[in-house]
GROMACS .gro file of N, CA and C in nm:
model
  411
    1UNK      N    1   0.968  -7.861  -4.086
    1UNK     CA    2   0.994  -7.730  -4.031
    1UNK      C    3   1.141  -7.716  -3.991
    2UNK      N    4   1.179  -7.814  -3.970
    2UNK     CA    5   1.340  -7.790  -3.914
    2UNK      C    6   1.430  -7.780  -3.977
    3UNK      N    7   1.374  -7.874  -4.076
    3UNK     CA    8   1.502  -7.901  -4.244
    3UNK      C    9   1.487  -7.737  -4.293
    4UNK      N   10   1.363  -7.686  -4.271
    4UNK     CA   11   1.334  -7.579  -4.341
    4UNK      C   12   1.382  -7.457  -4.294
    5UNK      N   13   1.389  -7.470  -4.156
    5UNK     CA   14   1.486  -7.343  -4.052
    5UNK      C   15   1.668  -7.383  -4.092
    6UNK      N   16   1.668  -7.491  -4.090
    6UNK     CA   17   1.836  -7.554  -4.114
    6UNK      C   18   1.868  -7.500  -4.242
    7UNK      N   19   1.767  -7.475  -4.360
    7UNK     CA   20   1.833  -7.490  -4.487
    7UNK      C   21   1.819  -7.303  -4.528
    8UNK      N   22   1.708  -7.262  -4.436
    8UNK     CA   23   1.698  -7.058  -4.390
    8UNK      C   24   1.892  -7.043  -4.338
    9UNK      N   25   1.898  -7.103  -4.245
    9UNK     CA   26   2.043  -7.057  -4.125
    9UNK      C   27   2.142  -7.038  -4.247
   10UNK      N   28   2.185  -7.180  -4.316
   10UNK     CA   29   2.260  -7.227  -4.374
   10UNK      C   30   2.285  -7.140  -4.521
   11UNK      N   31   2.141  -7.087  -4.560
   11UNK     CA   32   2.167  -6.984  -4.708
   11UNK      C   33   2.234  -6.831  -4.599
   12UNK      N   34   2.146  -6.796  -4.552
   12UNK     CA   35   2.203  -6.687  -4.483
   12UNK      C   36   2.349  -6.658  -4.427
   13UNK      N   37   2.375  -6.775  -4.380
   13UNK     CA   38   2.550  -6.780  -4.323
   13UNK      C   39   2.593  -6.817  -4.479
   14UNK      N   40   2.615  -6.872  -4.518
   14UNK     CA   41   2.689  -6.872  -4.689
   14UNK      C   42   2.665  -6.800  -4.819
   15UNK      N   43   2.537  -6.672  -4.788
   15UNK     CA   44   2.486  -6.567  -4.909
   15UNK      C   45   2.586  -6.466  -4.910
   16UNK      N   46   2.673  -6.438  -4.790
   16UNK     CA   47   2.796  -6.354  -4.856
   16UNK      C   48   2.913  -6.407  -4.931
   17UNK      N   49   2.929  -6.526  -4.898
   17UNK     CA   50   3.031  -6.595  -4.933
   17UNK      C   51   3.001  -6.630  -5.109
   18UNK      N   52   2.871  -6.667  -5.096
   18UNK     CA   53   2.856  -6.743  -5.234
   18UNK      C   54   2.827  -6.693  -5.344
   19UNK      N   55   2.786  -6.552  -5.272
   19UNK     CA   56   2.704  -6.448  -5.355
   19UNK      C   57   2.610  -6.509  -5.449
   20UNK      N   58   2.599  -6.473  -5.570
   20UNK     CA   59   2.472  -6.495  -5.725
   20UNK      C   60   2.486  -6.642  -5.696
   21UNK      N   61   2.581  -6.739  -5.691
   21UNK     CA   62   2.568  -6.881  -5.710
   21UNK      C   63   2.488  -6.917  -5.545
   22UNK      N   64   2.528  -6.852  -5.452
   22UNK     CA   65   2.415  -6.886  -5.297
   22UNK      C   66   2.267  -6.893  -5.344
   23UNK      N   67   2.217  -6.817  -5.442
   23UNK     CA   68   2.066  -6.847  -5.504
   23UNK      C   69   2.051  -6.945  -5.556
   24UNK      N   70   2.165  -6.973  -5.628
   24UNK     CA   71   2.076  -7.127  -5.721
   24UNK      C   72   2.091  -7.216  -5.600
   25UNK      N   73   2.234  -7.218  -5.543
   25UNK     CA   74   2.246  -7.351  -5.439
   25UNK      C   75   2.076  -7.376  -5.364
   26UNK      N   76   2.020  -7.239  -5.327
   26UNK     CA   77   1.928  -7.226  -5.255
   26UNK      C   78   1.809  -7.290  -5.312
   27UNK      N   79   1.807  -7.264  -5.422
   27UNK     CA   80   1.658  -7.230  -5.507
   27UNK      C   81   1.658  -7.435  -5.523
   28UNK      N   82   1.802  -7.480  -5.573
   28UNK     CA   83   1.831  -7.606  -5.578
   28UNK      C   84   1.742  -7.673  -5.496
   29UNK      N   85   1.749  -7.635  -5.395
   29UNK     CA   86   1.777  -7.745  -5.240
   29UNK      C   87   1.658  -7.724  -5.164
   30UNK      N   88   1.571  -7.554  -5.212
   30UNK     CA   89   1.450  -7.526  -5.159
   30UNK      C   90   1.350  -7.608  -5.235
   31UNK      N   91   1.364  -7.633  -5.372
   31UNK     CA   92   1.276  -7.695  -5.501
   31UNK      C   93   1.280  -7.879  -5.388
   32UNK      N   94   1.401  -7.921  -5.363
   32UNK     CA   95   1.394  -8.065  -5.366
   32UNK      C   96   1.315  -8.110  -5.234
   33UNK      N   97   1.316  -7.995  -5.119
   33UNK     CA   98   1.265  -7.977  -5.020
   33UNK      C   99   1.139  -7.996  -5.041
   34UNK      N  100   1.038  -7.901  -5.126
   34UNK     CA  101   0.945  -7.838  -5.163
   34UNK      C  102   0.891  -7.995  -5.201
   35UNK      N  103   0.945  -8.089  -5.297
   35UNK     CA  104   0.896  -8.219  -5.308
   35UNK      C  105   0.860  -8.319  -5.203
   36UNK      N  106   0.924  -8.300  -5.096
   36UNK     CA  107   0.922  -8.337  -4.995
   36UNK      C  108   0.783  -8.317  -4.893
   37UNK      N  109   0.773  -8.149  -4.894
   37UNK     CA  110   0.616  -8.094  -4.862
   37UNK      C  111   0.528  -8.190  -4.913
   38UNK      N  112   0.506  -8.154  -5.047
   38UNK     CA  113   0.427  -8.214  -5.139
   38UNK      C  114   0.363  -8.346  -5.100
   39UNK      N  115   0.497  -8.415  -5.156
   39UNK     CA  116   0.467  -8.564  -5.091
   39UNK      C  117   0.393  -8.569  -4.922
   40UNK      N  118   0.453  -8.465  -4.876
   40UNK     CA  119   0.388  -8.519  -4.712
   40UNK      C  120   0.219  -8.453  -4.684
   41UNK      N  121   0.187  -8.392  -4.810
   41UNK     CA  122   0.047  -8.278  -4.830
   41UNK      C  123  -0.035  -8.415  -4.908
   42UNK      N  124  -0.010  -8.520  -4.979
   42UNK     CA  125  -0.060  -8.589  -5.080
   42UNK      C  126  -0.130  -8.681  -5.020
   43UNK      N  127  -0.255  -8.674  -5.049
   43UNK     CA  128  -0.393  -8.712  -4.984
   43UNK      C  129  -0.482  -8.774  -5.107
   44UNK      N  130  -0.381  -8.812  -5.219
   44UNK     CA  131  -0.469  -8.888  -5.347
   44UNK      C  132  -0.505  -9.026  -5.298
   45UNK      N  133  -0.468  -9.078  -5.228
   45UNK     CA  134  -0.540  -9.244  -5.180
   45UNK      C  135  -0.658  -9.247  -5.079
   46UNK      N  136  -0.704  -9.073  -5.053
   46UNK     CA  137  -0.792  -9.074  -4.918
   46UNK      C  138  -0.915  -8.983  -5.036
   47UNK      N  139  -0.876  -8.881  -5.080
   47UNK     CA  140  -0.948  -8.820  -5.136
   47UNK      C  141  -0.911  -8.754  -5.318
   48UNK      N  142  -0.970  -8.729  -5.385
   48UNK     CA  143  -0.988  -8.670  -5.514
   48UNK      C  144  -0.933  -8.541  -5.549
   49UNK      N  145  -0.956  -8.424  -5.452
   49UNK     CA  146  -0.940  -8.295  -5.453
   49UNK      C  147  -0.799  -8.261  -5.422
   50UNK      N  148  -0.722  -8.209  -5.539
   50UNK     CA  149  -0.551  -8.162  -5.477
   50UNK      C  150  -0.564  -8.037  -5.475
   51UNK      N  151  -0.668  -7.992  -5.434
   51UNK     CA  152  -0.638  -7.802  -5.405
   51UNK      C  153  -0.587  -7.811  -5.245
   52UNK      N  154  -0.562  -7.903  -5.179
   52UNK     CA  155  -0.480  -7.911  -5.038
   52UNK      C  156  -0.322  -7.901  -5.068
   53UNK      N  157  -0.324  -8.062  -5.161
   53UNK     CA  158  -0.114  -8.024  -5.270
   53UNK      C  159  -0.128  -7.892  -5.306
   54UNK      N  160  -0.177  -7.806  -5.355
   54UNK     CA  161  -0.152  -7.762  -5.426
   54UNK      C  162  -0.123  -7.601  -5.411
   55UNK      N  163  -0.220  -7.623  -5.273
   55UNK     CA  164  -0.189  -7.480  -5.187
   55UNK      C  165  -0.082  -7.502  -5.154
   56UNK      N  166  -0.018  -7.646  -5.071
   56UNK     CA  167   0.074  -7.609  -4.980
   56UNK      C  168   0.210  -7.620  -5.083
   57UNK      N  169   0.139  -7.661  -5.198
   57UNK     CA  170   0.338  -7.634  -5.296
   57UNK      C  171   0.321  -7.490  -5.301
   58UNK      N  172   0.199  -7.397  -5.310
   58UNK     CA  173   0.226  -7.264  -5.347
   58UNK      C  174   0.242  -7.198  -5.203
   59UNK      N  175   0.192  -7.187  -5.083
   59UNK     CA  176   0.293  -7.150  -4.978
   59UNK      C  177   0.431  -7.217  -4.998
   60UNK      N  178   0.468  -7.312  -4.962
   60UNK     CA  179   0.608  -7.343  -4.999
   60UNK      C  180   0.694  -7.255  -5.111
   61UNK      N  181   0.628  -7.253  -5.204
   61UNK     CA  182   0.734  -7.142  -5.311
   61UNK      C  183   0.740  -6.991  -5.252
   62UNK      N  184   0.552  -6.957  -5.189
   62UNK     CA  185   0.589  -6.814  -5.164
   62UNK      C  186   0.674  -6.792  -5.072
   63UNK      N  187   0.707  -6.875  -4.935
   63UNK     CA  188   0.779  -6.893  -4.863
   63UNK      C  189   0.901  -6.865  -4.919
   64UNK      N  190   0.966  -6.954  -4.961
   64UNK     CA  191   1.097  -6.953  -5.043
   64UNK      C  192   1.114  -6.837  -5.137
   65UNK      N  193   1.023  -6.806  -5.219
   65UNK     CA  194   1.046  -6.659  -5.303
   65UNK      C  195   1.039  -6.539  -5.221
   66UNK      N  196   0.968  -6.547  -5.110
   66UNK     CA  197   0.991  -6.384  -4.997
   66UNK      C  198   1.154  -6.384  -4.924
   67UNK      N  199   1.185  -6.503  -4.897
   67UNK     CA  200   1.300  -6.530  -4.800
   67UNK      C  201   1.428  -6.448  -4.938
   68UNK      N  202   1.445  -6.537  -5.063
   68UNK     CA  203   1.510  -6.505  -5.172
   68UNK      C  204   1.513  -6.377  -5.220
   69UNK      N  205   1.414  -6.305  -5.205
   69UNK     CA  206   1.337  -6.175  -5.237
   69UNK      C  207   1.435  -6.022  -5.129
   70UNK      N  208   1.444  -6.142  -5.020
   70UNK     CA  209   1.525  -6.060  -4.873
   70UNK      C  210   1.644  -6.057  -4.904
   71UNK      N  211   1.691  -6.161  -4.927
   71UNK     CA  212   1.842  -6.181  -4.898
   71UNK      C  213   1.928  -6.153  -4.996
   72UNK      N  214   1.857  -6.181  -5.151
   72UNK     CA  215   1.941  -6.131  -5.292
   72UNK      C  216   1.889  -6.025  -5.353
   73UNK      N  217   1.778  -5.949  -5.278
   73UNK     CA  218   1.721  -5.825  -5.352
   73UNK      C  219   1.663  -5.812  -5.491
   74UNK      N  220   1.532  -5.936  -5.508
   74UNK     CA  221   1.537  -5.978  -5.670
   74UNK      C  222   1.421  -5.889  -5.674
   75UNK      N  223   1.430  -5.831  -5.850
   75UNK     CA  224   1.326  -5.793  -5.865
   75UNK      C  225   1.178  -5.802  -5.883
   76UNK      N  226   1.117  -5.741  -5.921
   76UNK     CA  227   0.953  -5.849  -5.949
   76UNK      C  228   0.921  -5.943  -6.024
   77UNK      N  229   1.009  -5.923  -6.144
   77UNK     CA  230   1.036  -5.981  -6.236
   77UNK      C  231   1.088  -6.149  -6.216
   78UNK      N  232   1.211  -6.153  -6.135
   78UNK     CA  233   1.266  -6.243  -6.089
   78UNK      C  234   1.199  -6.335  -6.007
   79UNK      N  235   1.168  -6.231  -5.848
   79UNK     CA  236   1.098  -6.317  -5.748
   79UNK      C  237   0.938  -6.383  -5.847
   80UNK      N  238   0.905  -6.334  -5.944
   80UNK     CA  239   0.757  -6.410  -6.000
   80UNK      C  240   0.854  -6.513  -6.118
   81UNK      N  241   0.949  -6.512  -6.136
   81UNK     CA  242   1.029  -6.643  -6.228
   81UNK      C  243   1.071  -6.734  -6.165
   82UNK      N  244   1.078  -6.696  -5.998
   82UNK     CA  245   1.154  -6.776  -5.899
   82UNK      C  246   1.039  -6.838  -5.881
   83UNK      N  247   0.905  -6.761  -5.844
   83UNK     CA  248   0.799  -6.901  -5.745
   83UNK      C  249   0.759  -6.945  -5.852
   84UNK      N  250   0.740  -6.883  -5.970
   84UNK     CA  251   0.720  -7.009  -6.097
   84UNK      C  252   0.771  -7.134  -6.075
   85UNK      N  253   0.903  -7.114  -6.016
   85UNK     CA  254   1.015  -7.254  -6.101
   85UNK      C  255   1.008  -7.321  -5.935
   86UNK      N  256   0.967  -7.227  -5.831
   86UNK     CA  257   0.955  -7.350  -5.715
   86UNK      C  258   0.823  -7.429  -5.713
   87UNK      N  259   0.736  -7.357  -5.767
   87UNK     CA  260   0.612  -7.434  -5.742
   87UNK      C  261   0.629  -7.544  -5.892
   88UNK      N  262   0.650  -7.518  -5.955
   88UNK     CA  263   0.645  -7.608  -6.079
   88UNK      C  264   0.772  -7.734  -6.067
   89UNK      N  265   0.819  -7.665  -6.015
   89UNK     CA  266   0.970  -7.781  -5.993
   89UNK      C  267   0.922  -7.844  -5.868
   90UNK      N  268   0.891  -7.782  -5.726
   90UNK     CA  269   0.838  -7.848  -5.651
   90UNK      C  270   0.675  -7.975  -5.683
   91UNK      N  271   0.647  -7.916  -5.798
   91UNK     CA  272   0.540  -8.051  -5.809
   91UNK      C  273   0.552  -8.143  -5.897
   92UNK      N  274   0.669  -8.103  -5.990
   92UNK     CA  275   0.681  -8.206  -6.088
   92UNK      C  276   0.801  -8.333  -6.009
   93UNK      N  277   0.834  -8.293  -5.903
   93UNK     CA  278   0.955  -8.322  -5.862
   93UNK      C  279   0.848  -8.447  -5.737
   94UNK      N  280   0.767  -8.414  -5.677
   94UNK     CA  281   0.646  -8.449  -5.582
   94UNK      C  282   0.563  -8.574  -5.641
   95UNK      N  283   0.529  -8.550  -5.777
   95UNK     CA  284   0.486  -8.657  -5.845
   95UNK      C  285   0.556  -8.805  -5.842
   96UNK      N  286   0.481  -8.912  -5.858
   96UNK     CA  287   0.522  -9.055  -5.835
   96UNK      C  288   0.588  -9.090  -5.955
   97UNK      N  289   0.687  -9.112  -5.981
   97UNK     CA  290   0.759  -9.146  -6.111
   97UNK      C  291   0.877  -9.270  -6.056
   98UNK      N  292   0.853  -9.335  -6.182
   98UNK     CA  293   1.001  -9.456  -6.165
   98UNK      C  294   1.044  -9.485  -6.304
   99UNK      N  295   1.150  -9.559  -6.320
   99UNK     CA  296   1.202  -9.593  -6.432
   99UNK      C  297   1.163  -9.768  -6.466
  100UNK      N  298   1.083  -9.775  -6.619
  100UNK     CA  299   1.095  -9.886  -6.650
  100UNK      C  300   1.219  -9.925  -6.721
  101UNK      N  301   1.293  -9.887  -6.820
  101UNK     CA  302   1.377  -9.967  -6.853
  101UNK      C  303   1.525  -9.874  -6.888
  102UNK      N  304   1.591  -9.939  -6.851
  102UNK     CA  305   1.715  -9.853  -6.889
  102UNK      C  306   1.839  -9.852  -7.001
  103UNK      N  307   1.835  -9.783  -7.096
  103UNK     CA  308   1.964  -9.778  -7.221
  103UNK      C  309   2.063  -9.717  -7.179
  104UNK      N  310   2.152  -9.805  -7.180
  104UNK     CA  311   2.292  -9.745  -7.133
  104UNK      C  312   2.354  -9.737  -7.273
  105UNK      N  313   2.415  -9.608  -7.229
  105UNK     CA  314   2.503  -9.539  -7.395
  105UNK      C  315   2.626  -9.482  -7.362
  106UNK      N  316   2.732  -9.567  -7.420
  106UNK     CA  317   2.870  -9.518  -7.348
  106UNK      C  318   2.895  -9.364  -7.373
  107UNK      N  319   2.910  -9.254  -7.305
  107UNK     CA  320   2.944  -9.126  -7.351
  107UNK      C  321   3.091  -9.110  -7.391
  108UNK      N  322   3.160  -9.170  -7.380
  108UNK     CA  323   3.307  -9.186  -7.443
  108UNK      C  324   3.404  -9.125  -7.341
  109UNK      N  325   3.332  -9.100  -7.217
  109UNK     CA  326   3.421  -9.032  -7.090
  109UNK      C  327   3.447  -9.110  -7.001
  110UNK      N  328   3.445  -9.251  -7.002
  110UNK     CA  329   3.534  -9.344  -6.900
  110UNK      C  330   3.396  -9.372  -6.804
  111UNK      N  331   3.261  -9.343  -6.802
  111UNK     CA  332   3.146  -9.389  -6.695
  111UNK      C  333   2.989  -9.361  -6.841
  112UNK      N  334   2.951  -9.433  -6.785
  112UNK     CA  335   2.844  -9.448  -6.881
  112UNK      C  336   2.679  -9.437  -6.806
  113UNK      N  337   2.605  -9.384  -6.760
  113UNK     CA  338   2.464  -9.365  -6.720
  113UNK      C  339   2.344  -9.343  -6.833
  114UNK      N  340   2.266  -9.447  -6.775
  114UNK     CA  341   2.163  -9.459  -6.853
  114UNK      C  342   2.033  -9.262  -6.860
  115UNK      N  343   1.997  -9.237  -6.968
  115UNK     CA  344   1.965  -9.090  -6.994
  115UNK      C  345   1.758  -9.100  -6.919
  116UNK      N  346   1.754  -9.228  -6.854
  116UNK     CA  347   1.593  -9.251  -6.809
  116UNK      C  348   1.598  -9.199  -6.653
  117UNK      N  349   1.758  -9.239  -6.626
  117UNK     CA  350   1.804  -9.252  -6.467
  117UNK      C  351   1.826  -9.059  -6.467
  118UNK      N  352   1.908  -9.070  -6.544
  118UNK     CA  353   1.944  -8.886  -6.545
  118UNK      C  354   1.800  -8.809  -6.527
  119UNK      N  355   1.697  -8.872  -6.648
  119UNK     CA  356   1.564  -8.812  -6.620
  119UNK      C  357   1.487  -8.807  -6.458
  120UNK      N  358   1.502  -8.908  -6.429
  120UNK     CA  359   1.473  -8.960  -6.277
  120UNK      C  360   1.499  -8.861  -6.193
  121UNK      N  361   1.627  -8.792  -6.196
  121UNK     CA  362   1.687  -8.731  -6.067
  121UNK      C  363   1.678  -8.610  -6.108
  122UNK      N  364   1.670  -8.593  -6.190
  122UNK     CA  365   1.686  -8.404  -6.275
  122UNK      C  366   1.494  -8.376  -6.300
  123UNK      N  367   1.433  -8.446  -6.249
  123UNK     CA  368   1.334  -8.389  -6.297
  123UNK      C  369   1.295  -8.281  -6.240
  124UNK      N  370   1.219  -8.164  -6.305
  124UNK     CA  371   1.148  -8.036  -6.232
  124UNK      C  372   1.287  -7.973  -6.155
  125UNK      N  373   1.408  -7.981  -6.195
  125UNK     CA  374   1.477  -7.898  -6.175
  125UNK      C  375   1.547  -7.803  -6.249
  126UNK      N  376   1.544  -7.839  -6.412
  126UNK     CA  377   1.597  -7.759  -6.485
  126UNK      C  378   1.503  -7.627  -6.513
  127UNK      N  379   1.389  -7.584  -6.489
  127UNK     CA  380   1.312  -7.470  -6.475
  127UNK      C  381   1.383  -7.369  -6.394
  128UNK      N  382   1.444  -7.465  -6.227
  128UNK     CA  383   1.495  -7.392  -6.123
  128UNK      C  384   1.601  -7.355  -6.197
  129UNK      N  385   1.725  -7.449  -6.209
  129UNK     CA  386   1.817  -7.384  -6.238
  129UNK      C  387   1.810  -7.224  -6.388
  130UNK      N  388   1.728  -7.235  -6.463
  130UNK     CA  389   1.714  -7.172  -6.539
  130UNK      C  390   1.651  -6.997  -6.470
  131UNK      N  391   1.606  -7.013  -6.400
  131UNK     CA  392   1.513  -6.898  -6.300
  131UNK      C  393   1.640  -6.909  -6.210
  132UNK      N  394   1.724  -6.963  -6.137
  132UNK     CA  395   1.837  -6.890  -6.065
  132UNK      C  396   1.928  -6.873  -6.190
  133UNK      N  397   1.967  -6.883  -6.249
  133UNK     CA  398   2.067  -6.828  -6.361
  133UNK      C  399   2.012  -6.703  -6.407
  134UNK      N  400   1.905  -6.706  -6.428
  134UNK     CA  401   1.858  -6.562  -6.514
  134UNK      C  402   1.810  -6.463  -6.376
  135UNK      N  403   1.833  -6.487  -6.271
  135UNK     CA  404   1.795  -6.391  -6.125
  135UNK      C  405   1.993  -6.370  -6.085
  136UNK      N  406   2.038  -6.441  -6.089
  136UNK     CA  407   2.202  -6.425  -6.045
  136UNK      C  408   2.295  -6.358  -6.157
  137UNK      N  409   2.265  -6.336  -6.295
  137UNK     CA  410   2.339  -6.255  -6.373
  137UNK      C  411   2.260  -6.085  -6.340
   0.00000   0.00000   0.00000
């Protein structure tokens, strides 16, 4: 609740400043949050039934898509592309995932990262960024 009032204050004081890019920062940081819910809603070692995850990733997005809805004036269109990409990014992002093995492939730019690790950290976020890009033009 607090991260979640801290990260409300924080879009609001920087949505004039940042304008169209203050949404993705938002949508970013609300999605990684939203994993966070998730994980703390996840009751698979006690019981069978994830309609408990699964509500609370979809409050969590509607949450986040009404607040977004206020502050950047999106249309219907948008705010229903936005809780798409929070609830879907928020659960793919929630899920237990690790890396077994890693190929490192020099990219020819002086640092080299393996593309399993990139998968790791980017997961269930490229939906978001795609739904704030197409809500900020």
């Amino acid at each position: 609740m607090l991260l979640g009032a801290l990260h409300f204050t924080t879009a609001i004081a920087t949505a004039n400043a940042l304008g169209p890019a203050g949404l993705l920062v938002f949508a970013l940081a609300w999605t990684v949050l939203g994993a966070g819910v998730y994980r703390c809603a996840d009751l698979r070692k006690l019981q069978r039934s994830m309609v408990w995850e699964i509500g609370v990733v979809v409050v969590h997005a509607l949450v986040g898509t009404l607040f977004c809805a206020v502050m950047w004036h999106l249309t219907w269109i948008g705010a229903t592309a936005l809780f798409a990409a929070f609830a879907c990014g928020s659960y793919q992002r929630g899920q237990p995932r690790r890396v077994t093995r890693l190929t490192y492939g020099d990219s020819g730019m002086g640092m080299s990262a393996p593309p399993e690790l990139i998968g790791y950290y980017l997961r269930g976020l490229m939906v978001v960024v795609l739904a704030g890009f197409g809500n900020a033009i």
